CSV table of C-alpha atoms and ligand atoms in Angstrom, one decimal:
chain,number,residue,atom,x,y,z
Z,28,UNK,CA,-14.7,-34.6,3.9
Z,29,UNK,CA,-11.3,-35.4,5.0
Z,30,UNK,CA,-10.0,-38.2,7.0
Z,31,UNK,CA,-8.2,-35.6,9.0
Z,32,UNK,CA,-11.3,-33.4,10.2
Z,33,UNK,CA,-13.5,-36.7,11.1
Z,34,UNK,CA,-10.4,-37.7,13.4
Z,35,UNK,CA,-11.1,-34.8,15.8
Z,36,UNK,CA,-12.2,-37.6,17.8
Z,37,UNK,CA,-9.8,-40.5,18.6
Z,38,UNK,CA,-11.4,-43.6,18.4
Z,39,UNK,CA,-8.0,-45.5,17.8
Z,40,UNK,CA,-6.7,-43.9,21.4
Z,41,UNK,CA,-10.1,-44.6,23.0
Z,42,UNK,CA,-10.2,-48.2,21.6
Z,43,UNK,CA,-10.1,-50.5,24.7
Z,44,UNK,CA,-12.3,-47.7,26.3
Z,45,UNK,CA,-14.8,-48.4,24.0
Z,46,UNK,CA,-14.5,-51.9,24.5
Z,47,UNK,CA,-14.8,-52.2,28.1
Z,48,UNK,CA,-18.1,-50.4,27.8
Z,49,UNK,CA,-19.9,-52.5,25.3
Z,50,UNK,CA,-18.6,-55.1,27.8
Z,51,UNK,CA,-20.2,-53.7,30.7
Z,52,UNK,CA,-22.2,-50.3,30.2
Z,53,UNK,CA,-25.8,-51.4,29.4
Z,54,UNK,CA,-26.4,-47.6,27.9
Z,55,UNK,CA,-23.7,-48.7,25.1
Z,56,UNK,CA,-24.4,-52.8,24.9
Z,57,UNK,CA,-28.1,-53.4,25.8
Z,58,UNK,CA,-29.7,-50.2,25.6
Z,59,UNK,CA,-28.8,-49.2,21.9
Z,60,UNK,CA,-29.1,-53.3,20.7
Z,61,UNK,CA,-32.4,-53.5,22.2
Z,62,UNK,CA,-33.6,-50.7,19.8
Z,63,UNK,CA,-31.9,-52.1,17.4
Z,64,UNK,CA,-33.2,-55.7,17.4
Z,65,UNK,CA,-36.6,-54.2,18.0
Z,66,UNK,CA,-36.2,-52.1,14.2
Z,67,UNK,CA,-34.3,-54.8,12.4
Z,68,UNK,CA,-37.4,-57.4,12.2
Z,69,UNK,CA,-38.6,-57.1,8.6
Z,70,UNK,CA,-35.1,-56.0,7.2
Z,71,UNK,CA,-32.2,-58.5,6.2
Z,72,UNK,CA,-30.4,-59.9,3.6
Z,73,UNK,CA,-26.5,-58.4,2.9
Z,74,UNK,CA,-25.8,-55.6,5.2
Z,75,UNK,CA,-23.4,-53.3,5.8
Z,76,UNK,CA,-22.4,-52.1,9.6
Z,77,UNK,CA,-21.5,-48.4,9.3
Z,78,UNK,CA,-19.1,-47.6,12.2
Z,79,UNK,CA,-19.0,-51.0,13.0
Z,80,UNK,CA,-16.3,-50.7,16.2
Z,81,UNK,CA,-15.8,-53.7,17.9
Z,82,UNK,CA,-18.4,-55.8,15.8
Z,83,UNK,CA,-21.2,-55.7,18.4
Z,84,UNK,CA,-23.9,-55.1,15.7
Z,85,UNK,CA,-22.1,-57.5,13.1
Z,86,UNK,CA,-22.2,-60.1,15.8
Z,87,UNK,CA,-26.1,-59.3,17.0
Z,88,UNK,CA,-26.9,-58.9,13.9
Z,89,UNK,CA,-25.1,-62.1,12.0
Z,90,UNK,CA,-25.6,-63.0,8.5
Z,91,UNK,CA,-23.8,-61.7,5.5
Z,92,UNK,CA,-22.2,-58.8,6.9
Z,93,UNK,CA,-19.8,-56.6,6.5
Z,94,UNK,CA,-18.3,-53.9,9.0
Z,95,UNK,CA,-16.5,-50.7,8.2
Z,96,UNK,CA,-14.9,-48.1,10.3
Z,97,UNK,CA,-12.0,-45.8,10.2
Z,98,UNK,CA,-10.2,-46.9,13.5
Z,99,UNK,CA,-7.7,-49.7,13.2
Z,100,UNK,CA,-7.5,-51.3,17.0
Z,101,UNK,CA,-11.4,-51.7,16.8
Z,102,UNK,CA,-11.5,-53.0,13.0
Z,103,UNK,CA,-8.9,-55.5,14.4
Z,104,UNK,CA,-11.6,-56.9,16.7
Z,105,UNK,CA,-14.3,-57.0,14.3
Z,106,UNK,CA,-12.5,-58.4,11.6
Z,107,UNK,CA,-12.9,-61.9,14.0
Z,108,UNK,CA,-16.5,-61.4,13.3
Z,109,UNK,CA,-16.5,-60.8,9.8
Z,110,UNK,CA,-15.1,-59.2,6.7
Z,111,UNK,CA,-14.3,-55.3,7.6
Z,112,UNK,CA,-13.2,-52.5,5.4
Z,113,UNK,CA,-11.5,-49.2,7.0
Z,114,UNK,CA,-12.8,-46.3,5.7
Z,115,UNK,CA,-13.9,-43.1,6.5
Z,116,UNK,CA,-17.5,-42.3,6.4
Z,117,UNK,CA,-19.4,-40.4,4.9
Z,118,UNK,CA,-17.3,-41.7,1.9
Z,119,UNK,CA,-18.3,-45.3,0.4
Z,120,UNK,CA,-17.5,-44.5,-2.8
Z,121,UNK,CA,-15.6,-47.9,-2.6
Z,122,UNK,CA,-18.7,-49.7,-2.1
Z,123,UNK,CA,-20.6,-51.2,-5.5
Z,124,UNK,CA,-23.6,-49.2,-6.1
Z,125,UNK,CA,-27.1,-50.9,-4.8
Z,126,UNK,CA,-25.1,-54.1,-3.1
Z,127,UNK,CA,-26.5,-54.3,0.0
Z,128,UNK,CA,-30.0,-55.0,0.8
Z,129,UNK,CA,-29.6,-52.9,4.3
Z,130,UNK,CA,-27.0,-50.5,6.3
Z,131,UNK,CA,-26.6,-50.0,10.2
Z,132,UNK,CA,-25.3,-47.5,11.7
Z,133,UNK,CA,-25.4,-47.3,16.0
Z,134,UNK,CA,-24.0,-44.9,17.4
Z,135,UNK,CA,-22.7,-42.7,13.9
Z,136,UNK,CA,-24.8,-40.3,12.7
Z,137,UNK,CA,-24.3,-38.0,15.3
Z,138,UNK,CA,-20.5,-38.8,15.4
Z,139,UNK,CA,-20.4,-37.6,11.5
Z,140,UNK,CA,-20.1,-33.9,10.5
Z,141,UNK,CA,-21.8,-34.5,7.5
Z,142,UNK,CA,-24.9,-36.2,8.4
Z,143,UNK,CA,-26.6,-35.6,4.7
Z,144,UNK,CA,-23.6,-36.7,2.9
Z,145,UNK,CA,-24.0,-40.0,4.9
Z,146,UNK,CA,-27.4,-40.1,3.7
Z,147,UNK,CA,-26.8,-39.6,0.1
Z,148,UNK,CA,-24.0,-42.0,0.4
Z,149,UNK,CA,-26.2,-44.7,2.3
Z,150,UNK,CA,-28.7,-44.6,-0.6
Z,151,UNK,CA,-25.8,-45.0,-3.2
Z,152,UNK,CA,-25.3,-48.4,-1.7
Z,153,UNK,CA,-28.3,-49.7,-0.4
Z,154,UNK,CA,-30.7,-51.0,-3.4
Z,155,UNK,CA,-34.1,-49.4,-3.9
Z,156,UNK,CA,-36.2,-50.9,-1.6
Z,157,UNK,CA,-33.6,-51.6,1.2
Z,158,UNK,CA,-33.1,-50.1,4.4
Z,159,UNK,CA,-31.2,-48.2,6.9
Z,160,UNK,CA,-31.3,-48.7,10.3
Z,161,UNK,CA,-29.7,-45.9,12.6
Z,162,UNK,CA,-30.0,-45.9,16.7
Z,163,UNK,CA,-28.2,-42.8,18.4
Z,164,UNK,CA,-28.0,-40.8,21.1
Z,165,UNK,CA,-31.1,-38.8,20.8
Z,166,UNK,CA,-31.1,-35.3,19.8
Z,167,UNK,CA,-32.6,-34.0,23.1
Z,168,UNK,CA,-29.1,-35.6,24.8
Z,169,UNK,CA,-26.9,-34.0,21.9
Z,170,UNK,CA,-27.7,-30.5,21.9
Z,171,UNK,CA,-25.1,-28.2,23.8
Z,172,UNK,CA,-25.8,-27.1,26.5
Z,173,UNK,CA,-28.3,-29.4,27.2
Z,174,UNK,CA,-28.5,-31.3,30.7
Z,175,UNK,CA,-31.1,-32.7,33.6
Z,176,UNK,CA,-32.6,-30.3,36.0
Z,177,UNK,CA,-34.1,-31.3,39.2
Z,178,UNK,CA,-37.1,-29.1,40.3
Z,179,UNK,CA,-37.9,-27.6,43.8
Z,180,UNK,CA,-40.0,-31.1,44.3
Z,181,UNK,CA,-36.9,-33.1,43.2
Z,182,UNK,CA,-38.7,-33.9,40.0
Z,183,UNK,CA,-36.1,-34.5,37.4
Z,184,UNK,CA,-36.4,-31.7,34.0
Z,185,UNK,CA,-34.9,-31.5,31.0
Z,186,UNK,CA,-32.4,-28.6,29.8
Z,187,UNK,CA,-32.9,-28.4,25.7
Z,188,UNK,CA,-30.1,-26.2,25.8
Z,189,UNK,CA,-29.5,-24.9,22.3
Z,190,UNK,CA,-31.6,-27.7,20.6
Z,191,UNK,CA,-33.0,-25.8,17.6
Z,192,UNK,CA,-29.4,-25.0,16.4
Z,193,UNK,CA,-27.1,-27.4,14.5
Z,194,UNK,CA,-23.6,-27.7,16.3
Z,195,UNK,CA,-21.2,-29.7,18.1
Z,196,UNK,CA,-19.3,-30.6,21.2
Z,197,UNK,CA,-16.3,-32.6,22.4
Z,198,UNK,CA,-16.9,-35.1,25.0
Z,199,UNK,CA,-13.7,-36.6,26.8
Z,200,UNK,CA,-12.8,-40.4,27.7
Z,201,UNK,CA,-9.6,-39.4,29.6
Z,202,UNK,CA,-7.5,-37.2,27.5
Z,203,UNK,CA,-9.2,-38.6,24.0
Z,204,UNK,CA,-12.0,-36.1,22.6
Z,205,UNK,CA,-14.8,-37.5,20.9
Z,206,UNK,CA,-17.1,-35.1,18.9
Z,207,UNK,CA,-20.6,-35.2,18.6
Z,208,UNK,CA,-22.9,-33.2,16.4
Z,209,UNK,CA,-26.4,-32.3,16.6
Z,210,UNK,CA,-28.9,-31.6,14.6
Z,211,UNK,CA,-32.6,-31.1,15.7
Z,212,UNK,CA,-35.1,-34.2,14.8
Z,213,UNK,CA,-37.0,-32.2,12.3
Z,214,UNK,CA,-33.4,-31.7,10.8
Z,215,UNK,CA,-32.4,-35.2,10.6
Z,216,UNK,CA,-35.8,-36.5,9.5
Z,217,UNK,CA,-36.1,-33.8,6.5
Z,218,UNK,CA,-32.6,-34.5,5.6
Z,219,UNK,CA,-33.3,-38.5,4.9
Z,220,UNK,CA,-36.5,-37.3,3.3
Z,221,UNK,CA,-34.2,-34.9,0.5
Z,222,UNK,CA,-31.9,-37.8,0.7
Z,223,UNK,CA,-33.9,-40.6,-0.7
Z,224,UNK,CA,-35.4,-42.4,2.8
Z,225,UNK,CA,-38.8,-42.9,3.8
Z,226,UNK,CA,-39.7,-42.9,7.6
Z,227,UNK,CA,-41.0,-46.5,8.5
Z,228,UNK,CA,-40.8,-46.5,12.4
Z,229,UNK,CA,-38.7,-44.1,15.3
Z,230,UNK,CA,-38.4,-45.3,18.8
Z,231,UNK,CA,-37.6,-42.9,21.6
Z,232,UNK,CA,-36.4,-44.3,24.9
Z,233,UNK,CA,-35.0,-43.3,28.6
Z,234,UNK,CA,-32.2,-45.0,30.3
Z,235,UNK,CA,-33.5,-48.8,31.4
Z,236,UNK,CA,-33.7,-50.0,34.7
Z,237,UNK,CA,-29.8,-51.5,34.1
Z,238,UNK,CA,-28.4,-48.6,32.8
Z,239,UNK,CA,-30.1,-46.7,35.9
Z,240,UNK,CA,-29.0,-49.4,38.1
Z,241,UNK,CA,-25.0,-49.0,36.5
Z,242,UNK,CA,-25.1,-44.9,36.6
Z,243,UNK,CA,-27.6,-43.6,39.7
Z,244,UNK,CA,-27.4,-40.1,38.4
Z,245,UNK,CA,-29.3,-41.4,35.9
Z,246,UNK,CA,-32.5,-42.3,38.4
Z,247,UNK,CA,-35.8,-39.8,37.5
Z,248,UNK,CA,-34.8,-39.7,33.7
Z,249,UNK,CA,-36.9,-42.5,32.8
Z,250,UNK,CA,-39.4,-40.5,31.0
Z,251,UNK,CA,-36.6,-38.3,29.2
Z,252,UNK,CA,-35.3,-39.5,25.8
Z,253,UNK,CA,-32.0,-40.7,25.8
Z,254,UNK,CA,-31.6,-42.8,22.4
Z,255,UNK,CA,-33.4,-43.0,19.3
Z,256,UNK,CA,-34.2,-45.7,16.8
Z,257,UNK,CA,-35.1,-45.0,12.8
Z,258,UNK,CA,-36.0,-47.2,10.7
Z,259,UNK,CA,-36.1,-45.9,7.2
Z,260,UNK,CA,-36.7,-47.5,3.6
Z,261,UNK,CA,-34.7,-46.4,0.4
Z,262,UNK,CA,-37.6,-44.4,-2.0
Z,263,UNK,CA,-37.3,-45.2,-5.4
A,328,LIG,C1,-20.1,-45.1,19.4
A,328,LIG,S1,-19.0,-46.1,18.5
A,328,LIG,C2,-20.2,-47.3,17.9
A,328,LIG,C3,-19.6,-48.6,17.4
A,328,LIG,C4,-20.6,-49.7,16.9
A,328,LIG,N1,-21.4,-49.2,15.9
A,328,LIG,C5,-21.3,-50.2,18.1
A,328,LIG,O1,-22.5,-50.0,18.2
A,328,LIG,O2,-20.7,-50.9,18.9
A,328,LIG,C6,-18.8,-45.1,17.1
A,328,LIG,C7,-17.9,-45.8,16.0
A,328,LIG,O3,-17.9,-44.9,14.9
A,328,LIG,C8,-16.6,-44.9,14.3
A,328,LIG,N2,-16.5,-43.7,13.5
A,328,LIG,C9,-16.5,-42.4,14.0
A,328,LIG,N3,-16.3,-41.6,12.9
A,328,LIG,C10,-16.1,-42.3,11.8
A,328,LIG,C11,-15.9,-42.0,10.5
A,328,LIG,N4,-15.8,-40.8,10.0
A,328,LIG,N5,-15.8,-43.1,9.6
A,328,LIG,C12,-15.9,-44.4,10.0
A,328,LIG,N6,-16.1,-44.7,11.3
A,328,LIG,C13,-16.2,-43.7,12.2
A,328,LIG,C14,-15.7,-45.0,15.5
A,328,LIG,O4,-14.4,-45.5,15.1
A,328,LIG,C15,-16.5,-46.0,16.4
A,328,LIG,O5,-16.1,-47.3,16.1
């Protein structure tokens, strides 16, 4: 995996983009740390933040922590958190086999081509035992083509557009693309099973009442699922 394909999307141009929605976008901030805390209870001990950004997680989080990500501007805000290491993910072949006791990883997965690679290279690092915690953009939202639908009755429906098929997409903040790839649940879920992780919890959720509130075109998708939590333990 090269440094150069993974930068297809430009997280050093989109750097004070990203920071002014953890700031104020409760979809980025509250939405995807609410799942978060709500997976982390039984976990701990030293973790690594995978796409760490800003530090949001590492500063959640707390602890013996330490952040990694490949974009410089955001690694310079996190790095007043805590220790950081740029890198480029899936790679952490610079990381000591079985150190940490748990990884993170919000908002990632579905920003990394190779999601089993990650996997592989998660359970390289994390003990036997530990865990990984992921919350994304769930894969209903990330499939092409996929989109809300209002019915005749104005009831809001949900487009899977090509959900069944692994792929990608560019998204655009301004002029900077950001990629995101999707791969179907059963997808993901049997490709952390190959990989060495056991299932222990998922959590599906729709937009909150803030994040409705902060983006009305988001009112009637309460029911649809717009992030997802795992919660997975290294096998053995
Ligand atoms: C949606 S942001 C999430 C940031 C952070 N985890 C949070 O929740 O605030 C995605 C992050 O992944 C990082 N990222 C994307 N591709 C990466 C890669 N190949 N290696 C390392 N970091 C990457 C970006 O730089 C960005 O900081």
């Amino acid at each position: 995996m090269s440094e150069r394909r993974e930068s297809l999307s430009d997280w050093d141009g989109i750097a004070d983009w990203w920071i002014d929605a953890v700031r104020d976008d409760p979809t980025q901030s509250s939405d995807t740390l609410g799942v978060l805390e709500d997976l982390v209870g039984g976990t701990g001990g030293r973790t690594i933040d995978l796409g760490c950004g800003e530090g949001q997680v590492m500063r959640r989080l707390g602890g013996e922590i330490v952040g990694t990500d490949l974009s410089t501007e955001l690694l310079h805000h996190a790095a007043q958190v805590g220790p950081v290491v740029r890198a480029c993910l899936p790679d952490l072949s610079w990381v000591r086999p079985h150190s940490f006791d748990r990884a993170v990883a919000c908002g990632v997965i579905d920003m990394l081509e190779d999601h089993v690679a990650l996997f592989r290279s998660v359970a390289e690092a994390v003990r036997p035992g530990g865990h990984l915690v992921a919350v994304m953009n769930h894969p209903a939202a990330t499939a092409p083509h996929s989109e809300p639908l209002a019915d005749p009755e104005g009831q809001v429906l949900w487009k899977w557009g090509s959900y069944l098929t692994s792929g990608s997409w560019t998204e655009w903040a301004g002029a900077h693309p950001i990629r995101i790839f999707h791969r179907s649940l059963a997808t993901l879920l049997s490709d952390a099973a190959s990989s060495g992780w056991s299932l222990e919890r998922l959590i599906e959720r729709g937009p909150s009442a803030d994040a409705i509130a902060r983006f009305p075109d988001l009112h009637g998708q309460e029911n649809i699922p717009s992030l997802i939590g795992l919660r997975w333990s290294r096998t053995n």
